[in-house]
């Protein structure tokens, strides 16, 4: 690989993204036949049936290049969300949207602001662009602290050259939200700020049950320095199709469309997303399943004496009180894939996505066995101590 060319330190220090462990790999490595993956916040129902139908039709047209303007999908989104189409653009998953926004707005050496334990894509994309990351601390309960973010912007925006602010609302892996009240207060100060853009990542917006929450999509007339990201990877069950949406001022959309590859969105993904958007029956079914699954997890985690963070997403973050590597091994041996979150600074926590009822039950059964197998650590060593329990 080395040919003597100079490579930036920021690039050399990048660590390849560690996705949820694949099912086939777990079957091979652990010799288990039945494996349930509750590690990537995927929709356990699979893709929307309407999306599958559209894919089948779209396959006949695969020799054609995709529509670079994404006309049909953008039109469908515009009508479903009540957002003018000049304010919408499509990315190859939210991941590409994040990557391009950082490349558009940040020069090397400038910075983005996020929260501690924010969705990891913000920091990875920043690092790849030689952009620094400033992280605001979380409140008790691992809650996003927009007050702390505002304070950092007041005190350090200029010296740190902060240009973009990413707020995952709800956040992954914590599952917590910033309340509508806190968002309103933050926007009073920074919603029309001429030198920063605040991006609200609403990947889990559909799953939210808290009455304290409000999407900022409807506030875009009022606040010119905000943008919203949504995705088809979660409630619509299309993680493999890679469709993310950016809603922003037309000037931002214009820049985005200049920088992106003309064919960043493949035609099949586009068609699947357009069809899934109209499948309200599927969304309803997904939400029911998710909320039931979450309530089941809460009850079982309580029974097992494991503190957890109540979630507004389709997953729950919980304390194992144990060496998470050992717990995870014990789970994998039983064919259950959950997500360790040590890379987020939570060494004893696991994240568990909601699956189908029998998968959830199998996960809890395996977890109970794993807890019996691995000795408990003293409370000083638990991540949750003083943070959410
Ligand atoms: C899953 C997730 C996304 C979606 O990413 P895609 O690239 O669209 O699959 C975005 N933001 C957060 C916080 C997520 O957890």
PDB file of C-alpha atoms in Angstrom, residues 201-345:
ATOM      1  CA  UNK A 201     -31.144  14.644  12.464  1.00  0.00           C
ATOM      2  CA  UNK A 202     -34.659  13.226  12.746  1.00  0.00           C
ATOM      3  CA  UNK A 203     -33.901   9.625  11.745  1.00  0.00           C
ATOM      4  CA  UNK A 204     -36.230   8.279  14.476  1.00  0.00           C
ATOM      5  CA  UNK A 205     -38.912  10.978  14.390  1.00  0.00           C
ATOM      6  CA  UNK A 206     -41.741   8.540  13.651  1.00  0.00           C
ATOM      7  CA  UNK A 207     -41.042   6.455  16.756  1.00  0.00           C
ATOM      8  CA  UNK A 208     -41.275   9.285  19.295  1.00  0.00           C
ATOM      9  CA  UNK A 209     -44.001   8.918  21.921  1.00  0.00           C
ATOM     10  CA  UNK A 210     -43.029  11.758  24.241  1.00  0.00           C
ATOM     11  CA  UNK A 211     -45.478  14.699  24.211  1.00  0.00           C
ATOM     12  CA  UNK A 212     -42.495  16.975  24.895  1.00  0.00           C
ATOM     13  CA  UNK A 213     -41.111  16.397  21.412  1.00  0.00           C
ATOM     14  CA  UNK A 214     -41.657  18.363  18.221  1.00  0.00           C
ATOM     15  CA  UNK A 215     -40.035  18.012  14.813  1.00  0.00           C
ATOM     16  CA  UNK A 216     -38.441  21.219  13.515  1.00  0.00           C
ATOM     17  CA  UNK A 217     -39.519  20.531   9.932  1.00  0.00           C
ATOM     18  CA  UNK A 218     -42.415  22.974  10.264  1.00  0.00           C
ATOM     19  CA  UNK A 219     -40.157  25.700  11.670  1.00  0.00           C
ATOM     20  CA  UNK A 220     -38.087  26.149   8.542  1.00  0.00           C
ATOM     21  CA  UNK A 221     -40.020  29.242   7.406  1.00  0.00           C
ATOM     22  CA  UNK A 222     -39.281  30.899  10.685  1.00  0.00           C
ATOM     23  CA  UNK A 223     -35.654  29.843  11.115  1.00  0.00           C
ATOM     24  CA  UNK A 224     -33.318  30.169   8.146  1.00  0.00           C
ATOM     25  CA  UNK A 225     -30.219  28.663   9.749  1.00  0.00           C
ATOM     26  CA  UNK A 226     -31.584  25.189  10.344  1.00  0.00           C
ATOM     27  CA  UNK A 227     -31.783  22.022   8.280  1.00  0.00           C
ATOM     28  CA  UNK A 228     -33.460  18.660   8.852  1.00  0.00           C
ATOM     29  CA  UNK A 229     -32.329  15.154   7.958  1.00  0.00           C
ATOM     30  CA  UNK A 230     -34.666  12.181   7.643  1.00  0.00           C
ATOM     31  CA  UNK A 231     -34.001   8.629   6.483  1.00  0.00           C
ATOM     32  CA  UNK A 232     -35.711   5.629   4.908  1.00  0.00           C
ATOM     33  CA  UNK A 233     -33.438   3.259   6.838  1.00  0.00           C
ATOM     34  CA  UNK A 234     -35.510   2.955  10.005  1.00  0.00           C
ATOM     35  CA  UNK A 235     -39.319   3.051  10.045  1.00  0.00           C
ATOM     36  CA  UNK A 236     -39.549   2.365   6.287  1.00  0.00           C
ATOM     37  CA  UNK A 237     -37.294  -0.685   6.508  1.00  0.00           C
ATOM     38  CA  UNK A 238     -34.993   0.346   3.659  1.00  0.00           C
ATOM     39  CA  UNK A 239     -31.543   0.481   5.255  1.00  0.00           C
ATOM     40  CA  UNK A 240     -30.127  -1.450   2.318  1.00  0.00           C
ATOM     41  CA  UNK A 241     -31.566   0.973  -0.232  1.00  0.00           C
ATOM     42  CA  UNK A 242     -29.584   3.960   1.110  1.00  0.00           C
ATOM     43  CA  UNK A 243     -31.985   6.878   0.939  1.00  0.00           C
ATOM     44  CA  UNK A 244     -31.563   9.904   3.184  1.00  0.00           C
ATOM     45  CA  UNK A 245     -33.334  13.236   2.863  1.00  0.00           C
ATOM     46  CA  UNK A 246     -32.121  16.767   3.462  1.00  0.00           C
ATOM     47  CA  UNK A 247     -34.655  19.551   4.027  1.00  0.00           C
ATOM     48  CA  UNK A 248     -33.087  23.005   4.059  1.00  0.00           C
ATOM     49  CA  UNK A 249     -33.198  26.489   2.566  1.00  0.00           C
ATOM     50  CA  UNK A 250     -33.037  26.492  -1.256  1.00  0.00           C
ATOM     51  CA  UNK A 251     -29.536  28.008  -1.105  1.00  0.00           C
ATOM     52  CA  UNK A 252     -28.299  25.030   0.932  1.00  0.00           C
ATOM     53  CA  UNK A 253     -30.054  22.575  -1.374  1.00  0.00           C
ATOM     54  CA  UNK A 254     -28.423  24.279  -4.356  1.00  0.00           C
ATOM     55  CA  UNK A 255     -24.945  23.814  -2.883  1.00  0.00           C
ATOM     56  CA  UNK A 256     -25.742  20.225  -1.954  1.00  0.00           C
ATOM     57  CA  UNK A 257     -26.830  19.449  -5.511  1.00  0.00           C
ATOM     58  CA  UNK A 258     -23.617  20.910  -6.900  1.00  0.00           C
ATOM     59  CA  UNK A 259     -21.377  18.797  -4.685  1.00  0.00           C
ATOM     60  CA  UNK A 260     -23.140  15.443  -4.775  1.00  0.00           C
ATOM     61  CA  UNK A 261     -22.498  12.913  -7.523  1.00  0.00           C
ATOM     62  CA  UNK A 262     -25.210  13.237 -10.185  1.00  0.00           C
ATOM     63  CA  UNK A 263     -26.182   9.597  -9.691  1.00  0.00           C
ATOM     64  CA  UNK A 264     -25.706   9.360  -5.932  1.00  0.00           C
ATOM     65  CA  UNK A 265     -29.132   7.754  -5.612  1.00  0.00           C
ATOM     66  CA  UNK A 266     -29.801   4.527  -7.408  1.00  0.00           C
ATOM     67  CA  UNK A 267     -33.092   4.150  -9.200  1.00  0.00           C
ATOM     68  CA  UNK A 268     -34.208   1.137  -7.183  1.00  0.00           C
ATOM     69  CA  UNK A 269     -33.701   2.918  -3.890  1.00  0.00           C
ATOM     70  CA  UNK A 270     -35.602   5.914  -5.173  1.00  0.00           C
ATOM     71  CA  UNK A 271     -38.541   3.815  -6.334  1.00  0.00           C
ATOM     72  CA  UNK A 272     -38.622   1.780  -3.146  1.00  0.00           C
ATOM     73  CA  UNK A 273     -38.634   4.933  -1.018  1.00  0.00           C
ATOM     74  CA  UNK A 274     -41.370   6.596  -3.077  1.00  0.00           C
ATOM     75  CA  UNK A 275     -43.577   3.526  -2.649  1.00  0.00           C
ATOM     76  CA  UNK A 276     -42.758   3.086   1.054  1.00  0.00           C
ATOM     77  CA  UNK A 277     -43.684   6.693   1.764  1.00  0.00           C
ATOM     78  CA  UNK A 278     -47.291   5.983   0.803  1.00  0.00           C
ATOM     79  CA  UNK A 279     -47.477   2.771   2.854  1.00  0.00           C
ATOM     80  CA  UNK A 280     -49.081   4.185   5.987  1.00  0.00           C
ATOM     81  CA  UNK A 281     -50.389   0.748   6.935  1.00  0.00           C
ATOM     82  CA  UNK A 282     -46.813  -0.555   7.160  1.00  0.00           C
ATOM     83  CA  UNK A 283     -45.645   2.426   9.200  1.00  0.00           C
ATOM     84  CA  UNK A 284     -48.540   1.951  11.614  1.00  0.00           C
ATOM     85  CA  UNK A 285     -47.738  -1.726  12.013  1.00  0.00           C
ATOM     86  CA  UNK A 286     -44.056  -0.931  12.578  1.00  0.00           C
ATOM     87  CA  UNK A 287     -44.832   1.614  15.276  1.00  0.00           C
ATOM     88  CA  UNK A 288     -47.182  -0.724  17.125  1.00  0.00           C
ATOM     89  CA  UNK A 289     -44.623  -3.503  17.049  1.00  0.00           C
ATOM     90  CA  UNK A 290     -41.838  -1.165  18.167  1.00  0.00           C
ATOM     91  CA  UNK A 291     -43.718   0.343  21.081  1.00  0.00           C
ATOM     92  CA  UNK A 292     -44.904  -3.044  22.315  1.00  0.00           C
ATOM     93  CA  UNK A 293     -41.352  -4.345  22.030  1.00  0.00           C
ATOM     94  CA  UNK A 294     -39.921  -1.398  23.940  1.00  0.00           C
ATOM     95  CA  UNK A 295     -42.462  -1.786  26.744  1.00  0.00           C
ATOM     96  CA  UNK A 296     -41.623  -5.476  26.918  1.00  0.00           C
ATOM     97  CA  UNK A 297     -37.888  -4.677  27.141  1.00  0.00           C
ATOM     98  CA  UNK A 298     -38.485  -2.101  29.890  1.00  0.00           C
ATOM     99  CA  UNK A 299     -40.462  -4.589  31.981  1.00  0.00           C
ATOM    100  CA  UNK A 300     -37.879  -7.336  31.523  1.00  0.00           C
ATOM    101  CA  UNK A 301     -34.869  -5.092  32.196  1.00  0.00           C
ATOM    102  CA  UNK A 302     -36.583  -3.952  35.390  1.00  0.00           C
ATOM    103  CA  UNK A 303     -37.139  -7.561  36.388  1.00  0.00           C
ATOM    104  CA  UNK A 304     -33.445  -8.285  35.729  1.00  0.00           C
ATOM    105  CA  UNK A 305     -32.411  -5.242  37.779  1.00  0.00           C
ATOM    106  CA  UNK A 306     -30.646  -3.540  34.872  1.00  0.00           C
ATOM    107  CA  UNK A 307     -30.953   0.262  34.598  1.00  0.00           C
ATOM    108  CA  UNK A 308     -31.908   1.536  31.132  1.00  0.00           C
ATOM    109  CA  UNK A 309     -32.478   4.817  29.317  1.00  0.00           C
ATOM    110  CA  UNK A 310     -36.123   5.198  28.249  1.00  0.00           C
ATOM    111  CA  UNK A 311     -36.015   5.474  24.472  1.00  0.00           C
ATOM    112  CA  UNK A 312     -37.824   7.486  21.821  1.00  0.00           C
ATOM    113  CA  UNK A 313     -36.278   5.346  19.066  1.00  0.00           C
ATOM    114  CA  UNK A 314     -36.618   1.663  18.115  1.00  0.00           C
ATOM    115  CA  UNK A 315     -33.883   0.479  20.497  1.00  0.00           C
ATOM    116  CA  UNK A 316     -32.933   0.704  24.154  1.00  0.00           C
ATOM    117  CA  UNK A 317     -29.605   1.379  25.808  1.00  0.00           C
ATOM    118  CA  UNK A 318     -29.093  -0.523  29.061  1.00  0.00           C
ATOM    119  CA  UNK A 319     -26.557  -1.194  31.805  1.00  0.00           C
ATOM    120  CA  UNK A 320     -25.147  -4.729  32.033  1.00  0.00           C
ATOM    121  CA  UNK A 321     -23.191  -4.034  35.271  1.00  0.00           C
ATOM    122  CA  UNK A 322     -20.613  -6.366  33.825  1.00  0.00           C
ATOM    123  CA  UNK A 323     -17.644  -6.672  31.497  1.00  0.00           C
ATOM    124  CA  UNK A 324     -19.574  -6.057  28.313  1.00  0.00           C
ATOM    125  CA  UNK A 325     -17.211  -8.091  26.174  1.00  0.00           C
ATOM    126  CA  UNK A 326     -17.918 -11.189  28.244  1.00  0.00           C
ATOM    127  CA  UNK A 327     -21.666 -10.534  28.219  1.00  0.00           C
ATOM    128  CA  UNK A 328     -21.588 -10.021  24.477  1.00  0.00           C
ATOM    129  CA  UNK A 329     -19.666 -13.277  23.951  1.00  0.00           C
ATOM    130  CA  UNK A 330     -22.203 -15.151  26.052  1.00  0.00           C
ATOM    131  CA  UNK A 331     -24.995 -13.628  23.945  1.00  0.00           C
ATOM    132  CA  UNK A 332     -23.321 -14.459  20.624  1.00  0.00           C
ATOM    133  CA  UNK A 333     -22.864 -18.062  21.720  1.00  0.00           C
ATOM    134  CA  UNK A 334     -26.631 -18.120  22.154  1.00  0.00           C
ATOM    135  CA  UNK A 335     -27.183 -16.592  18.722  1.00  0.00           C
ATOM    136  CA  UNK A 336     -28.123 -13.087  19.880  1.00  0.00           C
ATOM    137  CA  UNK A 337     -26.404 -10.071  18.321  1.00  0.00           C
ATOM    138  CA  UNK A 338     -26.706  -6.837  20.308  1.00  0.00           C
ATOM    139  CA  UNK A 339     -24.551  -3.716  20.021  1.00  0.00           C
ATOM    140  CA  UNK A 340     -21.713  -2.867  22.434  1.00  0.00           C
ATOM    141  CA  UNK A 341     -21.249   0.911  22.637  1.00  0.00           C
ATOM    142  CA  UNK A 342     -17.773   1.258  24.134  1.00  0.00           C
ATOM    143  CA  UNK A 343     -16.850   3.488  21.185  1.00  0.00           C
ATOM    144  CA  UNK A 344     -19.382   6.024  22.521  1.00  0.00           C
ATOM    145  CA  UNK A 345     -17.725   6.101  25.928  1.00  0.00           C
TER     146      UNK A 345
END
